[in-house]
Amino acid sequence: MYYINLIFLYSFLGFTLESFYFKYINANAHSSIFTGPYTLVYGFGVLACLLVYNIISPTNIFIYYILFTITTSLIEYIGGHVIHFFLKKDKWNYSNFKIHFGKYLCLRNCLIWGILSTFIILYIQPYLNTHILLTIPKNATIIILIIFIIDLLNLIIKTIQTNK
């Protein structure tokens, strides 16, 4: 249940962060492929960084930054391709950025995700573990999971209808 809570918490926080960003730049955009307020690439990105952190324990913050930059870039790259494969659309496209690597990666964002991930894993995650993630009741997790499954089924139905 812990990892499910972690994924959904950071997916919600990522969705919120992007929503504020889109509001700031006056873009009429929605960062999630789902109806609900979560963008899973953020949740899986933090989960992957946390797993890297738990497996590899360097003491240098620069090493963490490099590892987390690579990890989140891989998650973003894979996520972009998975979304495109299943939904036949791109939720993000960095082709217009000065330094980009295909549609789904650009140097600027890779560096930003590395900074954010390092800060989150080293400073935010310990607090959230103690005060939120380890205190969420099992029933609440099950309810969140049921809502997500309904949202996922809705997405699948819409995708099938669109691709007919």
mmCIF file with all atom_site columns, C-alpha atoms in Angstrom:
data_model
loop_
_atom_site.group_PDB
_atom_site.id
_atom_site.type_symbol
_atom_site.label_atom_id
_atom_site.label_alt_id
_atom_site.label_comp_id
_atom_site.label_asym_id
_atom_site.label_entity_id
_atom_site.label_seq_id
_atom_site.pdbx_PDB_ins_code
_atom_site.Cartn_x
_atom_site.Cartn_y
_atom_site.Cartn_z
_atom_site.occupancy
_atom_site.B_iso_or_equiv
_atom_site.pdbx_formal_charge
_atom_site.auth_seq_id
_atom_site.auth_comp_id
_atom_site.auth_asym_id
_atom_site.auth_atom_id
_atom_site.pdbx_PDB_model_num
ATOM 1   C CA . MET A 1 1   ? 0.000   0.000  0.000   1.00 0.00 ? 1   MET A CA 1
ATOM 2   C CA . TYR A 1 2   ? 2.923   2.342  0.714   1.00 0.00 ? 2   TYR A CA 1
ATOM 3   C CA . TYR A 1 3   ? 4.074   2.434  -2.916  1.00 0.00 ? 3   TYR A CA 1
ATOM 4   C CA . ILE A 1 4   ? 0.534   2.968  -4.205  1.00 0.00 ? 4   ILE A CA 1
ATOM 5   C CA . ASN A 1 5   ? 0.148   5.914  -1.822  1.00 0.00 ? 5   ASN A CA 1
ATOM 6   C CA . LEU A 1 6   ? 3.544   7.267  -2.872  1.00 0.00 ? 6   LEU A CA 1
ATOM 7   C CA . ILE A 1 7   ? 2.693   7.084  -6.575  1.00 0.00 ? 7   ILE A CA 1
ATOM 8   C CA . PHE A 1 8   ? -0.673  8.779  -6.150  1.00 0.00 ? 8   PHE A CA 1
ATOM 9   C CA . LEU A 1 9   ? 0.597   11.453 -3.757  1.00 0.00 ? 9   LEU A CA 1
ATOM 10  C CA . TYR A 1 10  ? 3.395   12.526 -6.081  1.00 0.00 ? 10  TYR A CA 1
ATOM 11  C CA . SER A 1 11  ? 1.162   12.151 -9.139  1.00 0.00 ? 11  SER A CA 1
ATOM 12  C CA . PHE A 1 12  ? -1.256  14.572 -7.493  1.00 0.00 ? 12  PHE A CA 1
ATOM 13  C CA . LEU A 1 13  ? 1.528   16.965 -6.469  1.00 0.00 ? 13  LEU A CA 1
ATOM 14  C CA . GLY A 1 14  ? 2.973   16.849 -10.008 1.00 0.00 ? 14  GLY A CA 1
ATOM 15  C CA . PHE A 1 15  ? -0.441  17.487 -11.512 1.00 0.00 ? 15  PHE A CA 1
ATOM 16  C CA . THR A 1 16  ? -0.886  20.447 -9.147  1.00 0.00 ? 16  THR A CA 1
ATOM 17  C CA . LEU A 1 17  ? 2.549   21.838 -10.007 1.00 0.00 ? 17  LEU A CA 1
ATOM 18  C CA . GLU A 1 18  ? 1.849   21.640 -13.740 1.00 0.00 ? 18  GLU A CA 1
ATOM 19  C CA . SER A 1 19  ? -1.616  23.113 -13.311 1.00 0.00 ? 19  SER A CA 1
ATOM 20  C CA . PHE A 1 20  ? -0.125  26.169 -11.603 1.00 0.00 ? 20  PHE A CA 1
ATOM 21  C CA . TYR A 1 21  ? 2.497   26.394 -14.341 1.00 0.00 ? 21  TYR A CA 1
ATOM 22  C CA . PHE A 1 22  ? -0.131  26.181 -17.105 1.00 0.00 ? 22  PHE A CA 1
ATOM 23  C CA . LYS A 1 23  ? -2.194  28.836 -15.322 1.00 0.00 ? 23  LYS A CA 1
ATOM 24  C CA . TYR A 1 24  ? 0.904   31.042 -15.036 1.00 0.00 ? 24  TYR A CA 1
ATOM 25  C CA . ILE A 1 25  ? 1.670   30.846 -18.769 1.00 0.00 ? 25  ILE A CA 1
ATOM 26  C CA . ASN A 1 26  ? -2.031  31.159 -19.666 1.00 0.00 ? 26  ASN A CA 1
ATOM 27  C CA . ALA A 1 27  ? -2.107  27.781 -21.378 1.00 0.00 ? 27  ALA A CA 1
ATOM 28  C CA . ASN A 1 28  ? -5.381  25.950 -21.589 1.00 0.00 ? 28  ASN A CA 1
ATOM 29  C CA . ALA A 1 29  ? -3.803  22.560 -20.940 1.00 0.00 ? 29  ALA A CA 1
ATOM 30  C CA . HIS A 1 30  ? -4.316  19.531 -18.728 1.00 0.00 ? 30  HIS A CA 1
ATOM 31  C CA . SER A 1 31  ? -1.215  17.546 -17.829 1.00 0.00 ? 31  SER A CA 1
ATOM 32  C CA . SER A 1 32  ? -2.939  14.248 -17.173 1.00 0.00 ? 32  SER A CA 1
ATOM 33  C CA . ILE A 1 33  ? -4.267  11.680 -19.602 1.00 0.00 ? 33  ILE A CA 1
ATOM 34  C CA . PHE A 1 34  ? -6.860  10.863 -16.949 1.00 0.00 ? 34  PHE A CA 1
ATOM 35  C CA . THR A 1 35  ? -9.909  12.752 -15.743 1.00 0.00 ? 35  THR A CA 1
ATOM 36  C CA . GLY A 1 36  ? -8.680  12.808 -12.155 1.00 0.00 ? 36  GLY A CA 1
ATOM 37  C CA . PRO A 1 37  ? -6.066  15.168 -10.719 1.00 0.00 ? 37  PRO A CA 1
ATOM 38  C CA . TYR A 1 38  ? -2.981  13.005 -11.121 1.00 0.00 ? 38  TYR A CA 1
ATOM 39  C CA . THR A 1 39  ? -0.163  12.743 -13.624 1.00 0.00 ? 39  THR A CA 1
ATOM 40  C CA . LEU A 1 40  ? 1.402   9.329  -13.172 1.00 0.00 ? 40  LEU A CA 1
ATOM 41  C CA . VAL A 1 41  ? 4.756   10.195 -14.741 1.00 0.00 ? 41  VAL A CA 1
ATOM 42  C CA . TYR A 1 42  ? 5.519   12.219 -11.587 1.00 0.00 ? 42  TYR A CA 1
ATOM 43  C CA . GLY A 1 43  ? 4.527   9.418  -9.242  1.00 0.00 ? 43  GLY A CA 1
ATOM 44  C CA . PHE A 1 44  ? 6.552   6.832  -11.130 1.00 0.00 ? 44  PHE A CA 1
ATOM 45  C CA . GLY A 1 45  ? 9.461   9.277  -11.410 1.00 0.00 ? 45  GLY A CA 1
ATOM 46  C CA . VAL A 1 46  ? 9.659   9.768  -7.649  1.00 0.00 ? 46  VAL A CA 1
ATOM 47  C CA . LEU A 1 47  ? 9.172   6.044  -7.047  1.00 0.00 ? 47  LEU A CA 1
ATOM 48  C CA . ALA A 1 48  ? 12.046  5.224  -9.414  1.00 0.00 ? 48  ALA A CA 1
ATOM 49  C CA . CYS A 1 49  ? 14.291  7.833  -7.758  1.00 0.00 ? 49  CYS A CA 1
ATOM 50  C CA . LEU A 1 50  ? 13.420  6.495  -4.310  1.00 0.00 ? 50  LEU A CA 1
ATOM 51  C CA . LEU A 1 51  ? 14.316  2.967  -5.427  1.00 0.00 ? 51  LEU A CA 1
ATOM 52  C CA . VAL A 1 52  ? 17.623  4.228  -6.827  1.00 0.00 ? 52  VAL A CA 1
ATOM 53  C CA . TYR A 1 53  ? 18.243  6.083  -3.562  1.00 0.00 ? 53  TYR A CA 1
ATOM 54  C CA . ASN A 1 54  ? 17.548  2.930  -1.533  1.00 0.00 ? 54  ASN A CA 1
ATOM 55  C CA . ILE A 1 55  ? 19.796  0.762  -3.709  1.00 0.00 ? 55  ILE A CA 1
ATOM 56  C CA . ILE A 1 56  ? 22.718  3.137  -4.257  1.00 0.00 ? 56  ILE A CA 1
ATOM 57  C CA . SER A 1 57  ? 23.817  5.150  -1.262  1.00 0.00 ? 57  SER A CA 1
ATOM 58  C CA . PRO A 1 58  ? 26.359  7.716  -2.382  1.00 0.00 ? 58  PRO A CA 1
ATOM 59  C CA . THR A 1 59  ? 27.109  10.509 0.012   1.00 0.00 ? 59  THR A CA 1
ATOM 60  C CA . ASN A 1 60  ? 27.664  13.231 -2.575  1.00 0.00 ? 60  ASN A CA 1
ATOM 61  C CA . ILE A 1 61  ? 24.598  15.316 -3.499  1.00 0.00 ? 61  ILE A CA 1
ATOM 62  C CA . PHE A 1 62  ? 26.009  15.749 -7.025  1.00 0.00 ? 62  PHE A CA 1
ATOM 63  C CA . ILE A 1 63  ? 25.943  11.954 -7.529  1.00 0.00 ? 63  ILE A CA 1
ATOM 64  C CA . TYR A 1 64  ? 22.305  11.903 -6.404  1.00 0.00 ? 64  TYR A CA 1
ATOM 65  C CA . TYR A 1 65  ? 21.544  14.708 -8.839  1.00 0.00 ? 65  TYR A CA 1
ATOM 66  C CA . ILE A 1 66  ? 23.135  12.848 -11.775 1.00 0.00 ? 66  ILE A CA 1
ATOM 67  C CA . LEU A 1 67  ? 21.372  9.583  -10.904 1.00 0.00 ? 67  LEU A CA 1
ATOM 68  C CA . PHE A 1 68  ? 17.987  11.247 -10.406 1.00 0.00 ? 68  PHE A CA 1
ATOM 69  C CA . THR A 1 69  ? 18.352  13.274 -13.617 1.00 0.00 ? 69  THR A CA 1
ATOM 70  C CA . ILE A 1 70  ? 18.989  10.074 -15.574 1.00 0.00 ? 70  ILE A CA 1
ATOM 71  C CA . THR A 1 71  ? 16.188  8.221  -13.777 1.00 0.00 ? 71  THR A CA 1
ATOM 72  C CA . THR A 1 72  ? 13.519  10.875 -14.291 1.00 0.00 ? 72  THR A CA 1
ATOM 73  C CA . SER A 1 73  ? 14.601  11.391 -17.905 1.00 0.00 ? 73  SER A CA 1
ATOM 74  C CA . LEU A 1 74  ? 14.144  7.672  -18.573 1.00 0.00 ? 74  LEU A CA 1
ATOM 75  C CA . ILE A 1 75  ? 10.701  7.748  -16.942 1.00 0.00 ? 75  ILE A CA 1
ATOM 76  C CA . GLU A 1 76  ? 9.687   10.780 -19.023 1.00 0.00 ? 76  GLU A CA 1
ATOM 77  C CA . TYR A 1 77  ? 11.037  9.201  -22.226 1.00 0.00 ? 77  TYR A CA 1
ATOM 78  C CA . ILE A 1 78  ? 9.304   5.870  -21.611 1.00 0.00 ? 78  ILE A CA 1
ATOM 79  C CA . GLY A 1 79  ? 6.102   7.593  -20.451 1.00 0.00 ? 79  GLY A CA 1
ATOM 80  C CA . GLY A 1 80  ? 5.931   9.718  -23.603 1.00 0.00 ? 80  GLY A CA 1
ATOM 81  C CA . HIS A 1 81  ? 6.317   6.656  -25.820 1.00 0.00 ? 81  HIS A CA 1
ATOM 82  C CA . VAL A 1 82  ? 3.812   4.574  -23.826 1.00 0.00 ? 82  VAL A CA 1
ATOM 83  C CA . ILE A 1 83  ? 1.186   7.338  -24.009 1.00 0.00 ? 83  ILE A CA 1
ATOM 84  C CA . HIS A 1 84  ? 1.806   7.774  -27.728 1.00 0.00 ? 84  HIS A CA 1
ATOM 85  C CA . PHE A 1 85  ? 1.629   4.021  -28.344 1.00 0.00 ? 85  PHE A CA 1
ATOM 86  C CA . PHE A 1 86  ? -1.670  3.522  -26.525 1.00 0.00 ? 86  PHE A CA 1
ATOM 87  C CA . LEU A 1 87  ? -3.439  6.847  -27.086 1.00 0.00 ? 87  LEU A CA 1
ATOM 88  C CA . LYS A 1 88  ? -1.907  7.871  -30.436 1.00 0.00 ? 88  LYS A CA 1
ATOM 89  C CA . LYS A 1 89  ? -1.215  11.375 -29.093 1.00 0.00 ? 89  LYS A CA 1
ATOM 90  C CA . ASP A 1 90  ? 1.561   13.306 -27.426 1.00 0.00 ? 90  ASP A CA 1
ATOM 91  C CA . LYS A 1 91  ? 0.924   14.903 -24.033 1.00 0.00 ? 91  LYS A CA 1
ATOM 92  C CA . TRP A 1 92  ? 4.233   16.731 -24.337 1.00 0.00 ? 92  TRP A CA 1
ATOM 93  C CA . ASN A 1 93  ? 6.521   17.479 -27.237 1.00 0.00 ? 93  ASN A CA 1
ATOM 94  C CA . TYR A 1 94  ? 9.868   19.209 -26.829 1.00 0.00 ? 94  TYR A CA 1
ATOM 95  C CA . SER A 1 95  ? 10.729  19.309 -30.541 1.00 0.00 ? 95  SER A CA 1
ATOM 96  C CA . ASN A 1 96  ? 10.653  23.124 -30.508 1.00 0.00 ? 96  ASN A CA 1
ATOM 97  C CA . PHE A 1 97  ? 13.119  23.388 -27.634 1.00 0.00 ? 97  PHE A CA 1
ATOM 98  C CA . LYS A 1 98  ? 16.677  24.433 -28.419 1.00 0.00 ? 98  LYS A CA 1
ATOM 99  C CA . ILE A 1 99  ? 18.325  21.254 -27.102 1.00 0.00 ? 99  ILE A CA 1
ATOM 100 C CA . HIS A 1 100 ? 15.972  18.305 -27.317 1.00 0.00 ? 100 HIS A CA 1
ATOM 101 C CA . PHE A 1 101 ? 16.314  14.555 -27.702 1.00 0.00 ? 101 PHE A CA 1
ATOM 102 C CA . GLY A 1 102 ? 13.344  13.533 -29.819 1.00 0.00 ? 102 GLY A CA 1
ATOM 103 C CA . LYS A 1 103 ? 9.884   14.656 -28.789 1.00 0.00 ? 103 LYS A CA 1
ATOM 104 C CA . TYR A 1 104 ? 9.906   13.536 -25.190 1.00 0.00 ? 104 TYR A CA 1
ATOM 105 C CA . LEU A 1 105 ? 13.134  14.895 -23.710 1.00 0.00 ? 105 LEU A CA 1
ATOM 106 C CA . CYS A 1 106 ? 14.814  18.277 -23.601 1.00 0.00 ? 106 CYS A CA 1
ATOM 107 C CA . LEU A 1 107 ? 17.934  19.240 -21.717 1.00 0.00 ? 107 LEU A CA 1
ATOM 108 C CA . ARG A 1 108 ? 16.286  22.050 -19.747 1.00 0.00 ? 108 ARG A CA 1
ATOM 109 C CA . ASN A 1 109 ? 13.540  19.846 -18.323 1.00 0.00 ? 109 ASN A CA 1
ATOM 110 C CA . CYS A 1 110 ? 15.906  16.938 -17.638 1.00 0.00 ? 110 CYS A CA 1
ATOM 111 C CA . LEU A 1 111 ? 18.044  19.248 -15.508 1.00 0.00 ? 111 LEU A CA 1
ATOM 112 C CA . ILE A 1 112 ? 14.974  20.664 -13.746 1.00 0.00 ? 112 ILE A CA 1
ATOM 113 C CA . TRP A 1 113 ? 13.609  17.173 -12.967 1.00 0.00 ? 113 TRP A CA 1
ATOM 114 C CA . GLY A 1 114 ? 17.011  16.252 -11.545 1.00 0.00 ? 114 GLY A CA 1
ATOM 115 C CA . ILE A 1 115 ? 16.983  19.268 -9.221  1.00 0.00 ? 115 ILE A CA 1
ATOM 116 C CA . LEU A 1 116 ? 13.385  18.674 -8.121  1.00 0.00 ? 116 LEU A CA 1
ATOM 117 C CA . SER A 1 117 ? 13.937  14.946 -7.600  1.00 0.00 ? 117 SER A CA 1
ATOM 118 C CA . THR A 1 118 ? 17.076  15.504 -5.544  1.00 0.00 ? 118 THR A CA 1
ATOM 119 C CA . PHE A 1 119 ? 15.280  18.019 -3.346  1.00 0.00 ? 119 PHE A CA 1
ATOM 120 C CA . ILE A 1 120 ? 12.222  15.780 -2.991  1.00 0.00 ? 120 ILE A CA 1
ATOM 121 C CA . ILE A 1 121 ? 14.090  12.565 -2.161  1.00 0.00 ? 121 ILE A CA 1
ATOM 122 C CA . LEU A 1 122 ? 16.586  14.152 0.231   1.00 0.00 ? 122 LEU A CA 1
ATOM 123 C CA . TYR A 1 123 ? 14.371  16.709 1.983   1.00 0.00 ? 123 TYR A CA 1
ATOM 124 C CA . ILE A 1 124 ? 10.641  16.269 1.309   1.00 0.00 ? 124 ILE A CA 1
ATOM 125 C CA . GLN A 1 125 ? 10.300  12.476 1.225   1.00 0.00 ? 125 GLN A CA 1
ATOM 126 C CA . PRO A 1 126 ? 11.500  11.880 4.821   1.00 0.00 ? 126 PRO A CA 1
ATOM 127 C CA . TYR A 1 127 ? 8.853   14.311 6.102   1.00 0.00 ? 127 TYR A CA 1
ATOM 128 C CA . LEU A 1 128 ? 6.075   12.884 3.909   1.00 0.00 ? 128 LEU A CA 1
ATOM 129 C CA . ASN A 1 129 ? 7.000   9.359  5.001   1.00 0.00 ? 129 ASN A CA 1
ATOM 130 C CA . THR A 1 130 ? 6.589   10.168 8.652   1.00 0.00 ? 130 THR A CA 1
ATOM 131 C CA . HIS A 1 131 ? 3.603   12.487 8.501   1.00 0.00 ? 131 HIS A CA 1
ATOM 132 C CA . ILE A 1 132 ? 1.565   11.329 5.510   1.00 0.00 ? 132 ILE A CA 1
ATOM 133 C CA . LEU A 1 133 ? 2.559   8.193  3.589   1.00 0.00 ? 133 LEU A CA 1
ATOM 134 C CA . LEU A 1 134 ? 2.902   5.896  6.590   1.00 0.00 ? 134 LEU A CA 1
ATOM 135 C CA . THR A 1 135 ? -0.295  7.194  8.200   1.00 0.00 ? 135 THR A CA 1
ATOM 136 C CA . ILE A 1 136 ? -2.783  6.774  5.329   1.00 0.00 ? 136 ILE A CA 1
ATOM 137 C CA . PRO A 1 137 ? -5.421  4.214  6.304   1.00 0.00 ? 137 PRO A CA 1
ATOM 138 C CA . LYS A 1 138 ? -5.629  1.097  4.134   1.00 0.00 ? 138 LYS A CA 1
ATOM 139 C CA . ASN A 1 139 ? -9.291  1.843  3.341   1.00 0.00 ? 139 ASN A CA 1
ATOM 140 C CA . ALA A 1 140 ? -8.368  5.262  1.953   1.00 0.00 ? 140 ALA A CA 1
ATOM 141 C CA . THR A 1 141 ? -5.788  3.651  -0.339  1.00 0.00 ? 141 THR A CA 1
ATOM 142 C CA . ILE A 1 142 ? -8.356  1.135  -1.560  1.00 0.00 ? 142 ILE A CA 1
ATOM 143 C CA . ILE A 1 143 ? -10.858 3.921  -2.302  1.00 0.00 ? 143 ILE A CA 1
ATOM 144 C CA . ILE A 1 144 ? -8.216  5.898  -4.230  1.00 0.00 ? 144 ILE A CA 1
ATOM 145 C CA . LEU A 1 145 ? -7.300  2.756  -6.165  1.00 0.00 ? 145 LEU A CA 1
ATOM 146 C CA . ILE A 1 146 ? -10.949 2.044  -7.046  1.00 0.00 ? 146 ILE A CA 1
ATOM 147 C CA . ILE A 1 147 ? -11.420 5.631  -8.261  1.00 0.00 ? 147 ILE A CA 1
ATOM 148 C CA . PHE A 1 148 ? -8.270  5.308  -10.361 1.00 0.00 ? 148 PHE A CA 1
ATOM 149 C CA . ILE A 1 149 ? -9.419  1.993  -11.873 1.00 0.00 ? 149 ILE A CA 1
ATOM 150 C CA . ILE A 1 150 ? -12.732 3.599  -12.848 1.00 0.00 ? 150 ILE A CA 1
ATOM 151 C CA . ASP A 1 151 ? -10.814 6.508  -14.388 1.00 0.00 ? 151 ASP A CA 1
ATOM 152 C CA . LEU A 1 152 ? -8.531  4.063  -16.222 1.00 0.00 ? 152 LEU A CA 1
ATOM 153 C CA . LEU A 1 153 ? -11.512 2.127  -17.592 1.00 0.00 ? 153 LEU A CA 1
ATOM 154 C CA . ASN A 1 154 ? -13.051 5.422  -18.727 1.00 0.00 ? 154 ASN A CA 1
ATOM 155 C CA . LEU A 1 155 ? -9.796  6.291  -20.532 1.00 0.00 ? 155 LEU A CA 1
ATOM 156 C CA . ILE A 1 156 ? -9.692  2.870  -22.214 1.00 0.00 ? 156 ILE A CA 1
ATOM 157 C CA . ILE A 1 157 ? -13.312 3.191  -23.395 1.00 0.00 ? 157 ILE A CA 1
ATOM 158 C CA . LYS A 1 158 ? -12.727 6.713  -24.746 1.00 0.00 ? 158 LYS A CA 1
ATOM 159 C CA . THR A 1 159 ? -9.559  5.575  -26.520 1.00 0.00 ? 159 THR A CA 1
ATOM 160 C CA . ILE A 1 160 ? -11.308 2.616  -28.134 1.00 0.00 ? 160 ILE A CA 1
ATOM 161 C CA . GLN A 1 161 ? -14.184 4.837  -29.291 1.00 0.00 ? 161 GLN A CA 1
ATOM 162 C CA . THR A 1 162 ? -11.785 7.462  -30.662 1.00 0.00 ? 162 THR A CA 1
ATOM 163 C CA . ASN A 1 163 ? -9.699  4.897  -32.568 1.00 0.00 ? 163 ASN A CA 1
ATOM 164 C CA . LYS A 1 164 ? -12.681 3.266  -34.311 1.00 0.00 ? 164 LYS A CA 1
#
